Short mmCIF file of C-alpha atoms in Angstrom, two decimals:
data_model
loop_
_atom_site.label_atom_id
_atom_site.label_comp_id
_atom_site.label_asym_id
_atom_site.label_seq_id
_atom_site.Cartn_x
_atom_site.Cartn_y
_atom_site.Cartn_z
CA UNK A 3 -14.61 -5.60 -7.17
CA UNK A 4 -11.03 -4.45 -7.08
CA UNK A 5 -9.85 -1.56 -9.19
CA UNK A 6 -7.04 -2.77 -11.74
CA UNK A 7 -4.41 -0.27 -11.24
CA UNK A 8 -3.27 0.47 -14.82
CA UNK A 9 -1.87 3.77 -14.60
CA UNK A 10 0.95 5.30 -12.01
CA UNK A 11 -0.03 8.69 -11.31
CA UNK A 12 3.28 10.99 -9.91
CA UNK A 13 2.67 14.26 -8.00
CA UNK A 14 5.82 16.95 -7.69
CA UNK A 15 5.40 20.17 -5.68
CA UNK A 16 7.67 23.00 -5.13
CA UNK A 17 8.58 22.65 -1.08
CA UNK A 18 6.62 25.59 -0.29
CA UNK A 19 3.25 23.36 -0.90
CA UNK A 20 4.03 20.61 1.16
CA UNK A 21 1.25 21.14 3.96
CA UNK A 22 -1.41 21.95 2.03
CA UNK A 23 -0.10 19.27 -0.69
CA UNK A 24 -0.12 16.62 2.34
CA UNK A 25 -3.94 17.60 3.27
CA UNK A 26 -4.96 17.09 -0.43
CA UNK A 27 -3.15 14.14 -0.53
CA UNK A 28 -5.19 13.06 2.77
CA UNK A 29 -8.69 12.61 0.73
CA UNK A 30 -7.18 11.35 -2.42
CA UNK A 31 -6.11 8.54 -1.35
CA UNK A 32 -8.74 6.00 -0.85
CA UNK A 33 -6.52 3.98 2.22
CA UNK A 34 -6.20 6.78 5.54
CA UNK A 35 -2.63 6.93 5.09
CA UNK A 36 -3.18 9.93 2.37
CA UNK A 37 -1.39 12.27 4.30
CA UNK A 38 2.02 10.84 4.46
CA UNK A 39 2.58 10.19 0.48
CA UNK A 40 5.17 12.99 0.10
CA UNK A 41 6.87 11.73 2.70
CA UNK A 42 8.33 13.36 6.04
CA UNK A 43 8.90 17.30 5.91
CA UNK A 44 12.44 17.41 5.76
CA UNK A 45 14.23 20.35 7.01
CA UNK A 46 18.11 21.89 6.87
CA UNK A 47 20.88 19.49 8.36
CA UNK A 48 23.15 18.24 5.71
CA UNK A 49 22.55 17.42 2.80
CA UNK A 50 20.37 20.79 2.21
CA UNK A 51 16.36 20.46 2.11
CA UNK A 52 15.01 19.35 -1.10
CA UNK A 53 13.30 22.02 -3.79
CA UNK A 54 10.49 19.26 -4.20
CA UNK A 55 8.91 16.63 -2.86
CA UNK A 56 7.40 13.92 -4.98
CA UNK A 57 4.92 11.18 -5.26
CA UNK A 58 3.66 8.15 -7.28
CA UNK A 59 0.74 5.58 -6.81
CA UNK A 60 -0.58 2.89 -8.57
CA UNK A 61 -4.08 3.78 -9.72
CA UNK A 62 -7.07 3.33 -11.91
CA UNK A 63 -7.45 4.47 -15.35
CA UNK A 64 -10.47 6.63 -14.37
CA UNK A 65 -8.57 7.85 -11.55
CA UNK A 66 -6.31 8.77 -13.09
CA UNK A 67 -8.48 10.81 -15.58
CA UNK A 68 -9.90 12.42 -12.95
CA UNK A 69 -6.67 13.13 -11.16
CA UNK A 70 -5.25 14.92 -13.90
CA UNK A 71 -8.28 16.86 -14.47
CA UNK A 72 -8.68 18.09 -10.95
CA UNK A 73 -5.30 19.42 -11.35
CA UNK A 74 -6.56 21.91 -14.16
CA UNK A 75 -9.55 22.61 -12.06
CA UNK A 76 -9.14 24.23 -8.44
CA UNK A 77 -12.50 24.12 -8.01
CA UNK A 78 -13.40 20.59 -8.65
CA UNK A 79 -10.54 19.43 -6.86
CA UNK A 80 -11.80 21.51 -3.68
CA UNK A 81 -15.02 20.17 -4.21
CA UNK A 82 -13.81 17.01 -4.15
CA UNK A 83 -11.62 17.17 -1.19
CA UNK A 84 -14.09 18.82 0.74
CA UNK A 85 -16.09 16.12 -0.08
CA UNK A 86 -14.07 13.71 1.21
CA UNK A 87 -13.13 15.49 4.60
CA UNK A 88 -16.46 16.05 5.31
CA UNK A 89 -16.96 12.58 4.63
CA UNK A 90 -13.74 10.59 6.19
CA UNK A 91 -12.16 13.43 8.09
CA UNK A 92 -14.85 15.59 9.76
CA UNK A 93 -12.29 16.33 12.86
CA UNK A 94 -9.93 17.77 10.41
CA UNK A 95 -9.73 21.18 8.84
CA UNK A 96 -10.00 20.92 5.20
CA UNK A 97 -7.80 22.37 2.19
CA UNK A 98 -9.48 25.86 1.59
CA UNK A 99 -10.03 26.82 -2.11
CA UNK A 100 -6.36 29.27 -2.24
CA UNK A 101 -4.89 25.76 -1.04
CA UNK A 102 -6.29 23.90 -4.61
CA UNK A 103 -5.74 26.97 -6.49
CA UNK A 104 -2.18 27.15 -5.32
CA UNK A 105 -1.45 23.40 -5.75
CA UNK A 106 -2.77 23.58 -9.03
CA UNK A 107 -0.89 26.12 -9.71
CA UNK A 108 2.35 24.44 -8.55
CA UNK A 109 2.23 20.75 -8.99
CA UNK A 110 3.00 18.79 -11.85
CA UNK A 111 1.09 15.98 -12.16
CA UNK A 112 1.36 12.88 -14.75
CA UNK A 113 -0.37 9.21 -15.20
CA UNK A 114 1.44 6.75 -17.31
CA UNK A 115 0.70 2.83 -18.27
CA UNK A 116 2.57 0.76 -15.81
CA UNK A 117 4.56 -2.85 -16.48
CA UNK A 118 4.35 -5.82 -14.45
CA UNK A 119 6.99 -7.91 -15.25
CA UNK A 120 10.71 -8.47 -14.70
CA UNK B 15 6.14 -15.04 7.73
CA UNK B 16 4.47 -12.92 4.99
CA UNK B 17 4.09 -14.90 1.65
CA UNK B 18 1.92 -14.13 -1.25
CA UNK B 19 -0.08 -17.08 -2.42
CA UNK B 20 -1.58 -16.79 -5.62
CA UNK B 21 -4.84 -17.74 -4.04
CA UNK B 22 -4.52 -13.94 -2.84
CA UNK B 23 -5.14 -15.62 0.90
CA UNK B 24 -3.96 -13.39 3.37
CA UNK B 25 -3.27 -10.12 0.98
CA UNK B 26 -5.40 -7.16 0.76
CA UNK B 27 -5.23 -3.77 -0.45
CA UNK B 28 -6.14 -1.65 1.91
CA UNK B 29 -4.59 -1.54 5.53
CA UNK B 30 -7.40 -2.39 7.49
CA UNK B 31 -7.20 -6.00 5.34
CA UNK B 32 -11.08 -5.77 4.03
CA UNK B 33 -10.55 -5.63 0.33
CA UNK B 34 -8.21 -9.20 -0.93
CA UNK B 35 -5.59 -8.30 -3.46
CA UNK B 36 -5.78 -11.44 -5.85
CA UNK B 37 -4.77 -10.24 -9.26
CA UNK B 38 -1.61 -9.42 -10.45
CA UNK B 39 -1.38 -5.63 -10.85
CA UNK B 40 -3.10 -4.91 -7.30
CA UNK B 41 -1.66 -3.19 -4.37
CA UNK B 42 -0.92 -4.74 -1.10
CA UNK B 43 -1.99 -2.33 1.93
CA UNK B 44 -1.60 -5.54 4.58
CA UNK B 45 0.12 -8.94 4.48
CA UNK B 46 -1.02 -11.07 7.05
CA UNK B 47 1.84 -12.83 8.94
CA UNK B 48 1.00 -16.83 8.22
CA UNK B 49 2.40 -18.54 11.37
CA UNK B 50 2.25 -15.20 14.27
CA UNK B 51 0.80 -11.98 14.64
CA UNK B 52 2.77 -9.74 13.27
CA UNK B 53 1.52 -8.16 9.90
CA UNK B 54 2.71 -6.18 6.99
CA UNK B 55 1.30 -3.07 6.57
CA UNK B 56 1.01 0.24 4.56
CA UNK B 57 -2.06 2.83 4.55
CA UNK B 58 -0.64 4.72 2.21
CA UNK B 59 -1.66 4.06 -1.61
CA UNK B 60 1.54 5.59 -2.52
CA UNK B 61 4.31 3.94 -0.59
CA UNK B 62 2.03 0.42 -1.52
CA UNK B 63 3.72 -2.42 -3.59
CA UNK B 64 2.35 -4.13 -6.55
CA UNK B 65 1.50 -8.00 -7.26
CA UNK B 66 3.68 -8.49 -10.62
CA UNK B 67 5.40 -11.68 -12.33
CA UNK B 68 8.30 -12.63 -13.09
CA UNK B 69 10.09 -15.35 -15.23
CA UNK B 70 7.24 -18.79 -15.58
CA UNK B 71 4.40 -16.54 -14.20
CA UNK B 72 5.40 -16.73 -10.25
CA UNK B 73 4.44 -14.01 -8.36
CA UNK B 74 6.56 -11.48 -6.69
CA UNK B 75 6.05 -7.88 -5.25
CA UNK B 76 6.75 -4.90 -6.32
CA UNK B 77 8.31 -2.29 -4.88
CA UNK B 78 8.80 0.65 -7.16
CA UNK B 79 11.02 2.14 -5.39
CA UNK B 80 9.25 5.68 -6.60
CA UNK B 81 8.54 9.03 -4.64
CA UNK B 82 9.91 10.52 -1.81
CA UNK B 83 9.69 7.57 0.09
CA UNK B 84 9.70 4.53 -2.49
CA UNK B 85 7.66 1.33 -1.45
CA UNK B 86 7.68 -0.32 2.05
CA UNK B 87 5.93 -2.03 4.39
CA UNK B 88 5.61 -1.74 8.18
CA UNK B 89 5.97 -4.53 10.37
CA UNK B 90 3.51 -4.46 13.87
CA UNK B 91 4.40 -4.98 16.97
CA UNK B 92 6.36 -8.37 17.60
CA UNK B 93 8.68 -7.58 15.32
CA UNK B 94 9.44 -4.21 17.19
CA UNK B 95 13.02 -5.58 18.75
CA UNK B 96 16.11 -5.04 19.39
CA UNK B 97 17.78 -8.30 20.31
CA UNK B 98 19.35 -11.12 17.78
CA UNK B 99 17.29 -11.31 14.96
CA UNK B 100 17.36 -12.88 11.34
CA UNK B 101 15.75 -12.66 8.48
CA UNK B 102 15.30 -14.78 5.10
CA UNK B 103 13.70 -13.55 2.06
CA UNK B 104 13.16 -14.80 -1.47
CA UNK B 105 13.66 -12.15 -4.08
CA UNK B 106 13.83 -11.47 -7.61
CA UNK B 107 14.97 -7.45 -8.88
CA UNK B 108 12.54 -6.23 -11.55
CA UNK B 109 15.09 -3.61 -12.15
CA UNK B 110 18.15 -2.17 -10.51
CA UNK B 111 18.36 1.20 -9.93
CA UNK B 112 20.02 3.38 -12.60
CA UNK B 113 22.33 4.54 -10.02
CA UNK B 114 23.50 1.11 -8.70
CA UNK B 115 25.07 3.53 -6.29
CA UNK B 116 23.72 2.02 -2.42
CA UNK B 117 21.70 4.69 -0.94
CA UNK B 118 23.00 5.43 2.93
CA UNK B 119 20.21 5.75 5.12
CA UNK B 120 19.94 9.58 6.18
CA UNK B 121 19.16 10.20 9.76
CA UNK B 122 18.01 13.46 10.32
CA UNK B 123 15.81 15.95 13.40
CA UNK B 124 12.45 14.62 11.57
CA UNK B 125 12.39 11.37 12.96
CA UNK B 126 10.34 11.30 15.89
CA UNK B 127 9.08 8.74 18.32
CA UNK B 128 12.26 7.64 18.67
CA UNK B 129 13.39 7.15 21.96
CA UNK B 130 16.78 8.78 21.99
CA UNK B 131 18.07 6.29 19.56
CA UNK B 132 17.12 4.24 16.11
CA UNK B 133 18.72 2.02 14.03
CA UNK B 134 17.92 0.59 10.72
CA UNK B 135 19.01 -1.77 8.38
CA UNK B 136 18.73 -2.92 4.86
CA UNK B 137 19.82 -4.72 1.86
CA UNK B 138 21.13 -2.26 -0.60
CA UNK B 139 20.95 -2.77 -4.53
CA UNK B 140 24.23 -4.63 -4.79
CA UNK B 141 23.93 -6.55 -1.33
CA UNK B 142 25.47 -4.61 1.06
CA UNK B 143 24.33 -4.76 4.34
CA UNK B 144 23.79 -0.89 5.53
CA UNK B 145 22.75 0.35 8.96
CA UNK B 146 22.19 3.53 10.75
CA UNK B 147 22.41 4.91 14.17
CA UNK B 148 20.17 7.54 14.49
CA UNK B 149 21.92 8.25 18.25
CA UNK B 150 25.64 8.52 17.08
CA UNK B 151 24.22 9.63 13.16
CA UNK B 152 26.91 6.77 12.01
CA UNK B 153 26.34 3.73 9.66
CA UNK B 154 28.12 1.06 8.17
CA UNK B 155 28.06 -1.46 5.56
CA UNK B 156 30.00 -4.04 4.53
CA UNK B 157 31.07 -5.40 0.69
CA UNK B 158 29.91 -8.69 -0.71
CA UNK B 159 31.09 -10.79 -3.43
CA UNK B 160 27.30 -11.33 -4.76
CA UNK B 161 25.64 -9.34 -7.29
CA UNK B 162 21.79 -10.00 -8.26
CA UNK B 163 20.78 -9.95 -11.61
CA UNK B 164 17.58 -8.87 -13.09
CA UNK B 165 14.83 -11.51 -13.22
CA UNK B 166 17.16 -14.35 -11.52
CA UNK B 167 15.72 -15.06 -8.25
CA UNK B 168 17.67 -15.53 -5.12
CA UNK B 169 17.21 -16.37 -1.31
CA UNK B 170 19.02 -14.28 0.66
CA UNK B 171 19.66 -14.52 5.03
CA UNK B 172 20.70 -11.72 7.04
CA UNK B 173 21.12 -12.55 10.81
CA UNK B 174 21.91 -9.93 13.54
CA UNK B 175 23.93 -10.66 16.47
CA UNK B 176 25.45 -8.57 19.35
CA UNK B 177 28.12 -7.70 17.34
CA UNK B 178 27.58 -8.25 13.73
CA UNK B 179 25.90 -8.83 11.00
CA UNK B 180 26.07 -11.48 8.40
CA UNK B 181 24.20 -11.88 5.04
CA UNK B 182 24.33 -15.06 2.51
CA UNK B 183 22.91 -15.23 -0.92
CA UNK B 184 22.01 -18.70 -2.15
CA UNK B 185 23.05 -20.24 1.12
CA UNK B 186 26.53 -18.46 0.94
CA UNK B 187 28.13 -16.53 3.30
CA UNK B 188 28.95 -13.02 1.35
CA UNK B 189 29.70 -10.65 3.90
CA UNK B 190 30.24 -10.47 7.89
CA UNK B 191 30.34 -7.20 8.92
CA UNK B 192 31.08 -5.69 12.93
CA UNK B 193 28.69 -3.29 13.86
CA UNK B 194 28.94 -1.18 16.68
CA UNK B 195 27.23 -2.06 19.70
CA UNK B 196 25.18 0.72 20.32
CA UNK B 197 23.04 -0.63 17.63
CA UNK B 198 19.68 -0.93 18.63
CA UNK B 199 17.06 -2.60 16.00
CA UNK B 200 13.52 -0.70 16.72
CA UNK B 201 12.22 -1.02 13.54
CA UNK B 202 11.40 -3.33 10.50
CA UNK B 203 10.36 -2.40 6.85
CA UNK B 204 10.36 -4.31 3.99
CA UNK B 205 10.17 -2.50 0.44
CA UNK B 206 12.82 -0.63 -1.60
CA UNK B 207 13.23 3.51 -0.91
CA UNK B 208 14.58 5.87 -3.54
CA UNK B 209 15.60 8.96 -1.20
CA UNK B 210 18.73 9.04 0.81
CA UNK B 211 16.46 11.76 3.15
CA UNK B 212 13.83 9.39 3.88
CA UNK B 213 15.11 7.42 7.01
CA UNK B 214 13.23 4.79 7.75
CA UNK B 215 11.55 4.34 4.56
CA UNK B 216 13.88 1.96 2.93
CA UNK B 217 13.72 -1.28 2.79
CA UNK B 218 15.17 -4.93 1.36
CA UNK B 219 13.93 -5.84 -1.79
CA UNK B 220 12.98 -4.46 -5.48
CA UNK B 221 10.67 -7.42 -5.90
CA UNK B 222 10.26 -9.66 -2.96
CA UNK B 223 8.29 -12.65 -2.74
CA UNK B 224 8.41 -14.13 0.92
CA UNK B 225 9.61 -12.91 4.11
CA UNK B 226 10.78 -14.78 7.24
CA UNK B 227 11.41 -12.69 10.16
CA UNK B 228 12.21 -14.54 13.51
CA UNK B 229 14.28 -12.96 17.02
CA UNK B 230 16.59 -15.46 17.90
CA UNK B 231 19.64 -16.91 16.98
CA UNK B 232 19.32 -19.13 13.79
CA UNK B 233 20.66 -22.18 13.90
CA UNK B 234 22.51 -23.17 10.31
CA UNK B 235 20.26 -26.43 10.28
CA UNK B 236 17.08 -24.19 10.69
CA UNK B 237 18.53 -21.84 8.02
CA UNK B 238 18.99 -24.06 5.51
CA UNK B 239 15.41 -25.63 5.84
CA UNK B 240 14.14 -22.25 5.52
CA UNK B 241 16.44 -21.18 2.54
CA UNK B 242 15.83 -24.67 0.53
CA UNK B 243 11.74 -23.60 1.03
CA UNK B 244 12.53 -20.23 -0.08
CA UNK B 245 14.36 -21.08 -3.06
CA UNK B 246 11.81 -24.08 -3.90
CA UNK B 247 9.34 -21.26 -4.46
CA UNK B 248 11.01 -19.01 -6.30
CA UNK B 249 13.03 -21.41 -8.67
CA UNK B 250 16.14 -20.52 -6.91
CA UNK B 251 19.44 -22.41 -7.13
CA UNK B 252 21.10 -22.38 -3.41
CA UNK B 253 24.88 -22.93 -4.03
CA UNK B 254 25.35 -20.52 -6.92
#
């Protein structure tokens, strides 16, 4: 059954966060191409590095839900990562708990309804 | 050539093409190329576009053009080239960007895998044809005297030759721009990109329906078949 993607749900971090915000990024997305939704890192050469990268996806309603409140919760967002790389990443170092604390700490994250139509 | 049928045939929503995408609202992670090999494809759930309608329920795609890196897709391996080349697609916008401003591709030290040189290309928002060299860190583009409007469909034909390109809209020649030879086409994506930065993320279309890639010289009598199926499927008027 495929999930009817209701919602977009945008991610901003400060620069600093952009590794560990790429690893989360890894096991929340439920394709393998997690890891790349911020984008490439992009360093100094004109014009100047951004303060922030950002992100949207289409998603779920629940996901959604659940997105937002992992972003109030370090924990359960750790959990839920490690979770996952245990699960679709074992090769792969996972986020540590000072990661999810610190991109909790930093992102903003918001879900909105999302039109379909010119 | 990717198309979206409404049967959902060939579309899925994850990359590895196991889940179909049949309902309006779901994301495309692969687009299997109907008549060759080479698919469309995007693993991540972010940079996917949508199934949406536009004007008498036809289907189009989405691409939100939101992020760092905005929507695209990623051509495999045939379409890797770098010799003549066209393309055709059949597009509706489901917005223009605020800023109808065209947004130059930015080449920058990130970019790896690339063999000393890359070039890309696009349609920008008002139908300029824009390209980068990623060896010299010059582009180009070229003015047109077509302007899409929101919810009107149009076909639209680029074609790539040694020495320049051309684009038409509606089966009308807009623009024919020189380009310099050094440029080397190693790369196709099809979507719409929001961030100057992200080179190699941008694409054609806010909105595309059908795309017809083929490495060759296109002969008008071809083209014309091709942009009289395009616009049959789309409700498109060729001529205006």
């Amino acid at each position: 059954m495929s999930t009817v993607y209701t919602h977009t749900l945008t991610i901003t971090i400060p620069a600093n966060l952009y590794q560990s915000a790429c690893a989360i990024a890894r096991s929340l997305d439920p394709d393998v191409g997690g890891a790349a939704s911020f984008g490439p890192f992009l360093q100094g050469d004109p014009p100047m590095p951004p303060d922030t990268y950002t992100t949207s996806a289409p998603c779920g309603a629940m996901f959604a839900q659940q997105a937002l409140a992992m972003a109030a919760n370090p924990a359960m967002l750790h959990a839920a990562v490690a979770a996952d790389y245990a699960a679709r990443w074992p090769g792969l170092t996972p986020p540590t708990l000072a990661d999810c604390t610190a991109f909790c700490a930093g992102a903003t994250v918001t879900a909105s309804l999302r039109s379909l139509q010119a | 050539m990717w198309e979206i049928p409404s049967s959902g045939v060939g579309t899925f929503t994850d990359s590895a093409g196991t889940t179909p995408a049949t309902n309006v609202g779901d994301v495309l992670g692969l687009v299997s190329d109907r008549v060759g090999s080479s698919h469309a494809a995007q693993a991540t759930q972010a940079a996917k576009p949508v199934i949406s309608t536009f004007s008498g329920g036809r289907r189009a795609v989405r691409f939100d053009g939101s992020g760092s890196n905005g929507d695209f897709l990623t051509a495999s391996g045939a379409l890797q080239y770098a010799q003549d080349h066209w393309v055709c697609l059949a597009a509706v916008f489901f917005a223009l960007p605020s800023s109808a401003v065209p947004q130059m591709p930015y080449s920058n030290g990130n970019i790896t895998g690339q063999a000393g040189r890359v070039a890309e290309f696009r349609f920008d928002p008002t139908m300029r044809v824009v390209w980068t060299d990623n060896a010299s860190q010059s582009y180009g583009s070229g003015a047109t005297s077509f302007t899409p409007q929101v919810g009107v469909p149009f076909v639209a034909t680029m074609q790539k030759s040694a020495s320049s390109f051309t684009l038409r809209a509606n089966g009308a020649q807009i623009v024919s721009q020189a380009i310099p030879s050094s440029l080397v086409i190693t790369s196709t994506v099809v979507g719409m990109g929001t961030s100057v930065r992200a080179a190699g993320n941008f694409g054609f279309f806010n909105g595309q329906l059908i795309a017809a890639h083929g490495q060759s010289t296109l002969q008008a009598a071809d083209r014309a078949l091709i942009e009289g199926y395009l616009a049959q499927q789309i409700g498109a008027s060729l001529g205006v």
